[in-house]
């Protein structure tokens, strides 16, 4: 059989019966296939400091020969380059290597890809910049993960052909021989790596690939890899190697906890190396203090401890804790135990842990960090009730003595939640006072805004009763420490969100009102020309939520005074002013309800004050349709409270505002035509005008006339029919006004049907207006006699016909003839829907059978249906 070189990208396949054992750096790596005899070849590889250009390993099995050739050379220049880079350049270089790995793999350069991975793995043995090691570990293991994924996907893809697909939970029997050989070849190549650390990391990265070879492959490899870590002398490098092995092991075989447990206990056996002479000498050379060095272990130790303690039984956790005790309650170990073990386990033994913390040697790892870790657990699980106060006292004795503000606030932030959960406002007030005392000197609070924000969030999360919260003496002084505007606004937003969410009943508590007015004022004053619209909407929503929750009950005057004060405080947020106007209108209607519509002199004056508030406030708004609708709404409220002159003022203001409506308006950031919105407003306005009585000094239907003049003078879009639709609505209004009794009324307000009582002069004026409006409609229909507008002409003609049918007196000969002409106009050019015409005619015939509707029979005979040819 011919030999082959390289990885599976080589031109020839490896032997299926190859078996080898490489004795490298004192470790045996066994690889085998169940179908072949086991041959063991032991090589004492005495390489120089550099990789040889290549070496060959010949093995014979059943007369078959296979050649493994290694093409990896150490690039000394690249490593020196990495050692001389800044931290950011180093990170960028590692990311470039990660991309180079992917590019090499994509271009089928598997040897180059492996070379990159080995070079990166070697960097994990370098602790020349010891404080950067955790970051370097994360960057390089990311490359290892990428490599492991690429290898696994490559072998998996070799198991898939047109006839079969490998199931998700496959067994080695499902894997074809080619994939097994390729997988085994990868392990052989990795086993030939001379140095321990790169060999360990690269094999661990493809641990999952053992699934292709044997059911027990992973379970056999994990203990061996665990033993390999024992050969790593540097305790920092060793613990991170254990962390990586735990991470990979939990990912590919979470059920194999025995190997992980062994990894943990191995670590305990070698833990004393941290304080050995070798490490101390290294720290002296690099100028690193022990307090800066020991925390470097925490991420790796925490991960190892978490993996071992995950779903672990109580007995194992207890054993682990006892083993840690035997090491002299080392603070670093104890911190990792509290970070990794279940919070319930820690909380149930809180006093035991406090005892161990007291006994710890504080050199290198301060006790306040241990109390912080304990506090994090107690925030998640409750300790025995009898121990709670003692726990707080013991912890706070240590925390309050801290001189460094940053150390202090990091611990205080954690224990505030414990205090809020289990104690009253008195204890919380004491904690807040102590925080203020420590953070105020030298304006230390300016460097700790995130922690201070966290404290506020925890306090308000547990005190939903704001009367209790604001009775905490030091709460508002605590807020005064937030002197950076952006942070202060964020804190205020958090407070208001909690208030809106949890305040169930309206309040008039002066303590709450004064405090929240101050909070809302802070949010409002942060608005400037650069504030985003979304931010403005958010602030307005929070302030409006507060305004809605303020109620003085039957003390309406006090309620109005509050709204007056709020208007002066929140004048820059239009949605808040809109809410205030609606609130004042609602207040006026509540007054009417209490008085059952019969206002006294006092309540009448109060309602007029409410109306005046709205009339003064509306012009300050920017949105044109917001002003129009509020004028209409406020006028309706004034009318309901018998404030007739004030109602007329609102309606006149609305009419005078119509000419200012622009052609296009901004809706949710998009420019849209305004005519449809104007039509909707005017239709609502007409409905209100029906019940508005005429002013004795302004003549008949003076508001309708003014509105018609404005509509006539308004510049409409060239191809728009909205003006005619509005005129059609005006006809409906005038028809309703000609009735002896109107369709609806406002209680205790006499409308025109009562004032005029069907007076002939009033009806004559009404008819004149009708004729004027109808003339305008017919004139517009004539302008649509062009080819491109015939469809619009038919549609409008039919709409006008339906309006006359519904609201006109068709016993009038002129109106009757007009309706017949409109019917013919609608059908003239075949643009109207025939089914609509048929249904309309059927309706007329049906109505003609009603009493006093016989004239419709003659009309139906004059309305022929035209067929299309």
Coordinates of C-alpha atoms in Angstrom, one line a residue, residues 66-639:
X66 CA 1.4 3.2 6.5
X67 CA 3.5 6.4 6.6
X68 CA 2.7 9.3 8.9
X69 CA 4.5 12.4 7.8
X70 CA 4.4 15.6 9.8
X71 CA 4.8 18.9 8.2
X72 CA 4.8 21.5 10.9
X73 CA 7.5 24.1 11.5
X74 CA 7.6 26.5 14.4
X75 CA 7.6 30.0 13.1
X76 CA 10.0 31.8 15.6
X77 CA 9.5 35.1 13.9
X78 CA 5.7 35.0 14.4
X79 CA 6.0 34.2 18.1
X80 CA 8.5 37.0 18.6
X81 CA 6.2 39.3 16.8
X82 CA 3.3 38.4 19.2
X83 CA 5.5 38.9 22.2
X84 CA 6.3 42.4 21.3
X85 CA 2.7 43.6 20.6
X86 CA 0.5 45.8 22.7
X87 CA -2.5 44.2 24.3
X88 CA -4.9 45.5 21.6
X89 CA -2.6 44.6 18.8
X90 CA -2.2 41.1 20.4
X91 CA -6.0 40.7 20.4
X92 CA -6.2 41.8 16.8
X93 CA -3.4 39.4 15.8
X94 CA -5.2 36.5 17.5
X95 CA -8.4 37.4 15.6
X96 CA -6.5 37.5 12.4
X97 CA -5.2 34.0 13.2
X98 CA -8.7 32.8 13.8
X99 CA -9.8 34.1 10.4
X100 CA -6.6 32.6 8.8
X101 CA -7.6 29.3 10.3
X102 CA -11.1 29.5 8.6
X103 CA -9.6 30.6 5.3
X104 CA -7.0 27.8 5.3
X105 CA -9.6 25.3 6.1
X106 CA -11.9 26.6 3.3
X107 CA -9.1 26.4 0.8
X108 CA -8.4 22.8 1.8
X109 CA -5.1 23.5 3.5
X110 CA -5.6 21.3 6.5
X111 CA -1.9 21.2 7.4
X112 CA -1.7 25.0 7.6
X113 CA -4.9 25.1 9.7
X114 CA -3.4 22.6 12.2
X115 CA -0.1 24.6 12.2
X116 CA -2.1 27.8 13.2
X117 CA -3.9 25.9 16.0
X118 CA -0.6 24.5 17.4
X119 CA 1.1 27.9 17.3
X120 CA -1.8 29.5 19.1
X121 CA -1.9 26.7 21.7
X122 CA 1.8 27.2 22.5
X123 CA 1.0 30.7 23.5
X124 CA -0.9 29.3 26.5
X125 CA 2.3 28.2 28.0
X126 CA 3.6 31.7 28.0
X127 CA 3.1 33.7 31.2
X128 CA 5.5 36.5 30.6
X129 CA 2.6 39.0 30.9
X130 CA 0.8 37.2 33.6
X131 CA -2.1 39.6 34.1
X132 CA -3.1 39.2 30.5
X133 CA -3.3 35.4 30.7
X134 CA -7.1 35.0 31.3
X135 CA -7.8 37.2 28.3
X136 CA -5.4 35.3 26.2
X137 CA -7.0 32.1 27.3
X138 CA -10.4 33.2 26.1
X139 CA -9.0 34.4 22.7
X140 CA -7.1 31.2 22.0
X141 CA -9.7 28.8 23.2
X142 CA -12.1 30.5 20.8
X143 CA -9.7 29.5 18.0
X144 CA -9.5 25.9 19.4
X145 CA -13.3 25.7 19.5
X146 CA -13.4 26.8 15.8
X147 CA -10.9 24.2 14.9
X148 CA -12.7 21.4 16.8
X149 CA -16.0 22.4 15.1
X150 CA -14.4 22.3 11.7
X151 CA -12.9 18.9 12.2
X152 CA -16.1 17.4 13.6
X153 CA -18.2 18.8 10.7
X154 CA -15.6 17.6 8.2
X155 CA -15.8 14.0 9.5
X156 CA -19.5 14.2 9.9
X157 CA -19.9 15.2 6.3
X158 CA -17.9 12.2 5.2
X159 CA -20.5 10.0 6.8
X160 CA -23.3 11.4 4.6
X161 CA -23.9 10.2 1.1
X162 CA -26.8 10.1 -1.3
X163 CA -28.1 6.9 0.2
X164 CA -27.9 7.6 3.9
X165 CA -27.8 10.4 6.4
X166 CA -26.1 10.0 9.8
X167 CA -28.7 10.4 12.6
X168 CA -28.2 12.9 15.4
X169 CA -27.6 10.2 18.0
X170 CA -25.4 8.0 15.9
X171 CA -23.2 5.1 17.1
X172 CA -19.7 4.2 15.7
X173 CA -21.4 1.4 13.7
X174 CA -23.2 4.0 11.6
X175 CA -19.8 5.6 10.6
X176 CA -18.2 4.4 7.4
X177 CA -14.6 3.3 7.2
X178 CA -13.4 6.3 5.3
X179 CA -14.6 8.7 8.1
X180 CA -13.2 6.5 10.8
X181 CA -9.8 6.4 9.1
X182 CA -9.8 10.2 8.6
X183 CA -10.8 10.7 12.3
X184 CA -8.1 8.3 13.5
X185 CA -5.6 10.1 11.3
X186 CA -6.4 13.4 13.0
X187 CA -5.7 11.9 16.4
X188 CA -2.4 10.4 15.2
X189 CA -1.3 13.8 13.9
X190 CA -2.2 15.4 17.2
X191 CA -0.5 12.7 19.2
X192 CA 2.8 13.4 17.4
X193 CA 2.9 17.0 18.7
X194 CA 6.0 17.1 20.9
X195 CA 5.0 19.7 23.4
X196 CA 2.5 18.8 26.1
X197 CA 0.4 22.0 26.2
X198 CA -0.4 22.3 22.5
X199 CA -0.9 18.5 22.3
X200 CA -3.4 18.7 25.3
X201 CA -5.3 21.6 24.0
X202 CA -5.6 20.4 20.4
X203 CA -6.7 16.9 21.4
X204 CA -9.2 18.4 23.9
X205 CA -10.7 20.6 21.1
X206 CA -11.6 17.5 19.0
X207 CA -12.6 15.4 22.0
X208 CA -16.1 15.1 20.5
X209 CA -14.7 13.3 17.4
X210 CA -14.1 10.2 19.5
X211 CA -17.8 9.5 18.9
X212 CA -16.9 8.4 15.4
X213 CA -14.5 5.7 16.6
X214 CA -15.9 4.1 19.7
X215 CA -18.7 4.3 22.2
X216 CA -16.2 4.5 25.1
X217 CA -13.8 6.8 23.4
X218 CA -14.7 9.9 25.2
X219 CA -15.0 8.1 28.6
X220 CA -11.4 6.8 28.1
X221 CA -9.9 10.0 26.8
X222 CA -11.2 12.2 29.6
X223 CA -9.2 10.5 32.4
X224 CA -6.1 10.4 30.3
X225 CA -6.4 14.1 29.5
X226 CA -7.0 14.8 33.2
X227 CA -3.7 13.0 34.0
X228 CA -1.9 15.0 31.2
X229 CA -2.6 18.2 33.1
X230 CA -0.5 16.9 36.0
X231 CA 2.5 17.5 33.8
X232 CA 1.9 21.2 33.6
X233 CA 4.2 22.9 36.1
X234 CA 2.8 26.5 36.2
X235 CA -0.2 26.4 38.5
X236 CA -2.0 29.3 36.5
X237 CA -1.5 27.5 33.2
X238 CA -2.6 24.2 34.8
X239 CA -5.8 25.6 36.3
X240 CA -6.9 27.1 33.0
X241 CA -6.1 23.8 31.2
X242 CA -8.4 22.1 33.7
X243 CA -11.1 24.7 33.1
X244 CA -10.9 24.1 29.3
X245 CA -11.1 20.3 29.9
X246 CA -14.1 20.8 32.1
X247 CA -15.8 23.0 29.6
X248 CA -15.3 20.6 26.7
X249 CA -16.2 17.6 28.9
X250 CA -19.5 19.2 30.0
X251 CA -20.3 20.0 26.4
X252 CA -19.6 16.5 24.9
X253 CA -20.2 14.2 27.9
X254 CA -22.0 15.9 30.8
X255 CA -22.9 12.5 32.3
X256 CA -19.2 11.6 32.8
X257 CA -18.9 13.5 36.1
X258 CA -16.3 11.1 37.5
X259 CA -13.5 12.6 35.3
X260 CA -14.6 16.1 36.2
X261 CA -14.5 15.3 39.9
X262 CA -11.1 13.8 39.5
X263 CA -10.0 17.0 37.8
X264 CA -11.2 19.0 40.8
X265 CA -9.5 16.8 43.4
X266 CA -6.3 16.8 41.3
X267 CA -6.5 20.6 41.4
X268 CA -6.8 20.6 45.2
X269 CA -3.7 18.4 45.5
X270 CA -1.6 20.9 43.6
X271 CA -3.2 24.0 45.0
X272 CA -0.3 24.7 47.4
X273 CA 1.9 25.4 44.4
X274 CA 0.4 28.8 44.1
X275 CA 2.3 29.9 47.2
X276 CA 5.5 28.1 46.2
X277 CA 8.9 29.7 45.6
X278 CA 8.7 29.4 41.9
X279 CA 5.5 31.4 41.6
X280 CA 6.8 34.0 44.1
X281 CA 10.0 34.5 42.2
X282 CA 8.0 34.9 38.9
X283 CA 5.8 37.5 40.6
X284 CA 8.9 39.4 41.8
X285 CA 10.4 39.4 38.3
X286 CA 7.2 40.8 36.8
X287 CA 6.5 43.2 39.6
X288 CA 3.1 41.7 40.3
X289 CA 1.7 41.8 43.8
X290 CA -0.1 38.7 45.3
X291 CA -3.4 40.6 45.6
X292 CA -3.3 41.2 41.8
X293 CA -2.1 37.7 41.0
X294 CA -4.6 35.5 42.9
X295 CA -7.8 36.9 41.3
X296 CA -6.4 35.7 37.9
X297 CA -7.3 32.1 39.1
X298 CA -10.9 33.0 39.9
X299 CA -12.4 32.6 36.4
X300 CA -10.9 29.2 35.8
X301 CA -11.5 28.0 39.3
X302 CA -15.1 29.1 39.3
X303 CA -15.6 27.2 36.0
X304 CA -14.1 24.0 37.4
X305 CA -16.1 24.3 40.6
X306 CA -19.3 25.0 38.7
X307 CA -18.9 22.0 36.4
X308 CA -18.2 19.7 39.3
X309 CA -21.1 21.1 41.5
X310 CA -23.6 21.1 38.7
X311 CA -26.5 18.8 39.8
X312 CA -24.1 17.3 42.3
X313 CA -25.6 15.6 45.4
X314 CA -25.3 17.2 48.8
X315 CA -22.8 14.6 49.9
X316 CA -20.4 15.5 47.2
X317 CA -20.7 19.2 47.8
X318 CA -20.1 18.6 51.5
X319 CA -17.0 16.5 50.7
X320 CA -15.7 19.2 48.5
X321 CA -16.2 21.8 51.2
X322 CA -14.4 19.6 53.8
X323 CA -11.5 19.1 51.4
X324 CA -11.2 22.9 51.0
X325 CA -11.2 23.3 54.8
X326 CA -8.2 21.0 55.1
X327 CA -6.3 23.4 53.0
X328 CA -6.5 26.0 55.7
X329 CA -9.7 27.7 54.4
X330 CA -7.7 29.5 51.7
X331 CA -9.7 32.6 50.7
X332 CA -9.3 32.0 47.0
X333 CA -10.7 28.5 47.3
X334 CA -13.5 29.6 49.5
X335 CA -14.5 32.4 47.1
X336 CA -14.7 29.9 44.2
X337 CA -16.8 27.6 46.4
X338 CA -19.3 30.4 47.1
X339 CA -19.3 31.4 43.5
X340 CA -19.9 27.9 42.1
X341 CA -22.0 26.0 44.6
X342 CA -25.8 26.2 44.7
X343 CA -27.1 29.3 46.5
X344 CA -29.4 27.2 48.7
X345 CA -26.4 25.1 49.9
X346 CA -24.5 28.2 50.8
X347 CA -27.4 30.0 52.4
X348 CA -28.3 27.1 54.6
X349 CA -24.7 27.1 56.0
X350 CA -24.2 30.9 56.1
X351 CA -22.9 31.0 59.6
X352 CA -20.4 28.2 58.8
X353 CA -19.1 30.2 55.9
X354 CA -18.8 33.4 58.0
X355 CA -16.7 31.4 60.4
X356 CA -14.5 30.2 57.6
X357 CA -14.2 33.7 56.2
X358 CA -13.0 34.9 59.6
X359 CA -10.3 32.3 59.8
X360 CA -9.0 33.0 56.3
X361 CA -5.6 34.6 55.8
X362 CA -6.4 37.9 54.3
X363 CA -3.0 38.3 52.5
X364 CA -3.5 38.2 48.8
X365 CA -7.3 37.8 48.8
X366 CA -9.2 40.3 51.0
X367 CA -12.1 39.3 53.1
X368 CA -14.5 41.8 51.7
X369 CA -14.5 39.9 48.4
X370 CA -15.5 36.8 50.3
X371 CA -18.4 38.6 52.0
X372 CA -19.4 40.0 48.6
X373 CA -19.6 36.4 47.2
X374 CA -21.6 35.3 50.3
X375 CA -24.0 38.3 49.7
X376 CA -24.6 37.3 46.1
X377 CA -25.7 33.8 47.3
X378 CA -27.9 35.3 50.0
X379 CA -29.6 37.5 47.4
X380 CA -30.7 34.3 45.6
X381 CA -31.6 32.0 48.6
X382 CA -32.8 32.8 52.1
X383 CA -30.7 31.8 55.1
X384 CA -32.3 30.5 58.3
X385 CA -34.5 33.2 59.8
X386 CA -32.8 33.1 63.2
X387 CA -29.4 33.9 61.6
X388 CA -30.4 36.7 59.4
X389 CA -29.6 39.7 61.6
X390 CA -26.3 38.2 62.9
X391 CA -25.3 37.5 59.3
X392 CA -25.9 41.2 58.4
X393 CA -24.1 42.5 61.4
X394 CA -21.0 40.3 60.8
X395 CA -20.8 41.3 57.1
X396 CA -21.4 45.0 57.7
X397 CA -18.7 45.1 60.4
X398 CA -16.2 44.2 57.7
X399 CA -17.7 46.3 54.9
X400 CA -18.1 49.5 56.8
X401 CA -14.4 49.5 57.7
X402 CA -13.3 49.5 54.1
X403 CA -11.3 52.6 53.2
X404 CA -11.3 52.3 49.5
X405 CA -14.6 53.6 48.1
X406 CA -14.6 51.2 45.2
X407 CA -14.1 48.2 47.4
X408 CA -16.8 49.5 49.7
X409 CA -19.5 50.2 47.1
X410 CA -18.9 46.8 45.4
X411 CA -19.7 45.0 48.6
X412 CA -22.5 47.4 49.8
X413 CA -24.3 47.0 46.4
X414 CA -24.7 43.3 47.0
X415 CA -25.8 43.4 50.7
X416 CA -28.4 46.1 50.1
X417 CA -30.6 43.5 48.4
X418 CA -30.2 41.1 51.4
X419 CA -31.2 44.0 53.7
X420 CA -34.2 45.0 51.6
X421 CA -35.5 41.4 51.4
X422 CA -35.3 40.6 55.1
X423 CA -35.5 43.8 57.1
X424 CA -37.5 47.0 57.5
X425 CA -37.0 50.5 56.3
X426 CA -35.0 51.3 59.5
X427 CA -32.2 48.9 58.5
X428 CA -32.4 50.0 54.9
X429 CA -32.1 53.7 56.0
X430 CA -29.0 52.8 58.0
X431 CA -27.4 51.1 55.0
X432 CA -28.2 54.1 52.8
X433 CA -26.8 56.5 55.4
X434 CA -23.6 54.5 55.6
X435 CA -23.2 54.5 51.8
X436 CA -23.7 58.3 51.6
X437 CA -21.1 58.6 54.4
X438 CA -18.5 56.6 52.5
X439 CA -19.2 57.9 49.0
X440 CA -19.6 61.6 49.6
X441 CA -16.0 62.5 50.6
X442 CA -13.9 63.6 47.6
X443 CA -17.0 63.0 45.4
X444 CA -16.2 59.3 45.2
X445 CA -19.7 58.7 44.0
X446 CA -18.7 60.0 40.6
X447 CA -16.7 56.9 39.9
X448 CA -19.4 54.5 41.1
X449 CA -22.6 55.5 39.3
X450 CA -23.4 51.9 38.1
X451 CA -23.2 50.5 41.6
X452 CA -25.3 53.4 43.0
X453 CA -27.9 52.8 40.3
X454 CA -28.0 49.1 41.2
X455 CA -28.6 50.0 44.9
X456 CA -31.5 52.3 43.9
X457 CA -33.0 49.6 41.6
X458 CA -32.8 47.0 44.4
X459 CA -34.4 49.3 47.0
X460 CA -37.4 50.3 44.8
X461 CA -37.8 46.7 43.6
X462 CA -38.6 45.7 47.2
X463 CA -40.4 48.8 48.4
X464 CA -43.5 49.0 46.2
X465 CA -45.3 51.2 48.7
X466 CA -44.0 54.6 47.8
X467 CA -45.3 56.2 51.0
X468 CA -42.9 53.9 52.9
X469 CA -40.1 54.4 50.4
X470 CA -40.2 58.2 50.6
X471 CA -40.4 58.0 54.4
X472 CA -36.9 56.4 54.4
X473 CA -35.0 59.5 55.6
X474 CA -31.9 58.9 53.5
X475 CA -33.6 57.9 50.2
X476 CA -33.8 61.4 48.7
X477 CA -30.3 62.4 49.9
X478 CA -29.1 59.3 48.3
X479 CA -30.6 60.4 45.0
X480 CA -28.7 63.7 45.3
X481 CA -25.5 61.8 44.7
X482 CA -26.5 61.3 41.1
X483 CA -25.1 64.6 39.8
X484 CA -24.4 63.5 36.2
X485 CA -27.5 64.4 34.3
X486 CA -27.7 61.3 32.1
X487 CA -27.4 59.0 35.1
X488 CA -29.8 61.0 37.2
X489 CA -32.4 60.8 34.4
X490 CA -32.0 57.0 34.1
X491 CA -32.5 56.6 37.9
X492 CA -35.6 58.8 37.7
X493 CA -37.0 56.7 34.9
X494 CA -36.4 53.5 36.9
X495 CA -38.3 55.1 39.9
X496 CA -41.3 56.1 37.7
X497 CA -41.4 52.8 35.9
X498 CA -41.8 51.0 39.3
X499 CA -44.4 53.5 40.5
X500 CA -46.5 53.1 37.4
X501 CA -46.2 49.3 37.5
X502 CA -47.0 48.8 41.2
X503 CA -49.1 51.8 42.3
X504 CA -52.6 50.3 42.3
X505 CA -54.7 53.2 43.8
X506 CA -54.6 56.9 43.0
X507 CA -52.7 58.9 45.6
X508 CA -52.8 62.4 47.2
X509 CA -50.0 61.8 49.7
X510 CA -48.1 65.0 49.8
X511 CA -44.8 63.2 50.4
X512 CA -45.2 61.1 47.3
X513 CA -46.5 64.0 45.2
X514 CA -43.6 66.3 46.1
X515 CA -41.0 63.6 45.6
X516 CA -42.3 62.4 42.3
X517 CA -42.9 65.9 41.0
X518 CA -39.2 66.5 41.7
X519 CA -38.3 63.2 39.9
X520 CA -40.6 64.0 36.9
X521 CA -39.2 67.6 36.8
X522 CA -35.7 66.1 36.5
X523 CA -36.7 64.0 33.6
X524 CA -38.5 66.9 31.9
X525 CA -35.6 69.3 32.3
X526 CA -33.3 66.9 30.5
X527 CA -35.1 67.4 27.2
X528 CA -33.3 69.6 24.7
X529 CA -33.0 70.1 21.0
X530 CA -30.9 67.0 20.6
X531 CA -33.2 64.7 22.5
X532 CA -34.6 61.9 20.3
X533 CA -38.3 61.6 19.7
X534 CA -38.4 58.1 21.2
X535 CA -36.8 59.4 24.4
X536 CA -39.4 62.2 24.5
X537 CA -42.2 59.7 24.1
X538 CA -40.8 57.6 26.9
X539 CA -40.4 60.5 29.3
X540 CA -43.9 61.7 28.5
X541 CA -45.3 58.2 29.1
X542 CA -43.8 58.1 32.5
X543 CA -44.9 61.6 33.5
X544 CA -48.4 60.9 32.2
X545 CA -48.5 57.7 34.2
X546 CA -47.8 59.8 37.3
X547 CA -50.4 62.4 36.5
X548 CA -53.1 59.8 36.0
X549 CA -52.4 58.4 39.5
X550 CA -52.9 61.7 41.3
X551 CA -56.4 62.1 42.7
X552 CA -57.7 64.4 45.5
X553 CA -61.1 62.8 45.5
X554 CA -63.9 65.4 45.8
X555 CA -61.4 68.2 46.3
X556 CA -61.7 69.3 42.7
X557 CA -60.1 72.7 43.3
X558 CA -56.9 71.1 44.7
X559 CA -56.9 68.7 41.7
X560 CA -57.1 71.7 39.3
X561 CA -54.3 73.4 41.2
X562 CA -52.1 70.3 40.8
X563 CA -52.8 70.4 37.0
X564 CA -51.9 74.1 36.9
X565 CA -48.6 73.4 38.7
X566 CA -47.9 70.4 36.4
X567 CA -48.5 72.5 33.3
X568 CA -45.8 75.0 34.4
X569 CA -43.4 72.2 35.2
X570 CA -43.8 70.1 32.0
X571 CA -44.3 72.6 29.3
X572 CA -41.7 71.2 26.9
X573 CA -43.4 67.8 26.5
X574 CA -46.4 68.1 24.3
X575 CA -47.9 64.6 25.2
X576 CA -47.9 65.7 28.8
X577 CA -49.8 68.9 28.0
X578 CA -52.3 66.9 26.0
X579 CA -52.8 64.6 28.9
X580 CA -53.3 67.6 31.3
X581 CA -56.0 69.0 29.0
X582 CA -57.8 65.7 28.9
X583 CA -57.5 65.4 32.7
X584 CA -59.0 68.9 33.2
X585 CA -61.8 68.2 30.8
X586 CA -62.5 65.0 32.7
X587 CA -62.4 67.0 35.9
X588 CA -65.1 69.3 34.5
X589 CA -67.3 66.4 33.6
X590 CA -66.8 64.8 37.0
X591 CA -68.0 68.1 38.5
X592 CA -71.1 68.0 36.2
X593 CA -71.7 64.4 37.3
X594 CA -71.6 65.3 41.0
X595 CA -73.9 68.2 40.5
X596 CA -76.2 66.1 38.2
X597 CA -76.0 68.8 35.6
X598 CA -77.4 71.5 37.9
X599 CA -74.4 73.7 38.6
X600 CA -74.3 76.1 41.6
X601 CA -72.6 79.4 41.3
X602 CA -69.4 77.9 42.8
X603 CA -69.3 74.9 40.5
X604 CA -70.2 76.9 37.4
X605 CA -67.3 79.2 38.2
X606 CA -65.0 76.2 38.7
X607 CA -66.1 74.6 35.4
X608 CA -65.4 77.9 33.6
X609 CA -61.9 77.8 35.2
X610 CA -61.4 74.3 33.8
X611 CA -62.5 75.5 30.4
X612 CA -60.2 78.5 30.6
X613 CA -57.3 76.2 31.4
X614 CA -57.9 74.2 28.3
X615 CA -58.4 77.3 26.1
X616 CA -55.1 78.8 27.3
X617 CA -53.1 75.6 27.0
X618 CA -54.2 74.3 23.5
X619 CA -52.4 77.1 21.5
X620 CA -49.0 76.1 23.0
X621 CA -49.2 72.7 21.2
X622 CA -47.4 72.1 17.9
X623 CA -49.5 69.4 16.3
X624 CA -52.2 71.0 14.1
X625 CA -54.6 68.1 14.3
X626 CA -53.9 67.7 18.1
X627 CA -55.1 71.3 18.5
X628 CA -58.1 70.9 16.2
X629 CA -59.3 67.8 18.1
X630 CA -58.7 69.3 21.5
X631 CA -60.6 72.5 20.5
X632 CA -63.5 70.3 19.5
X633 CA -63.3 68.0 22.5
X634 CA -63.0 70.9 24.9
X635 CA -65.9 72.7 23.2
X636 CA -68.1 69.7 23.7
X637 CA -67.1 69.6 27.4
X638 CA -67.9 73.4 27.7
X639 CA -71.3 72.8 25.9

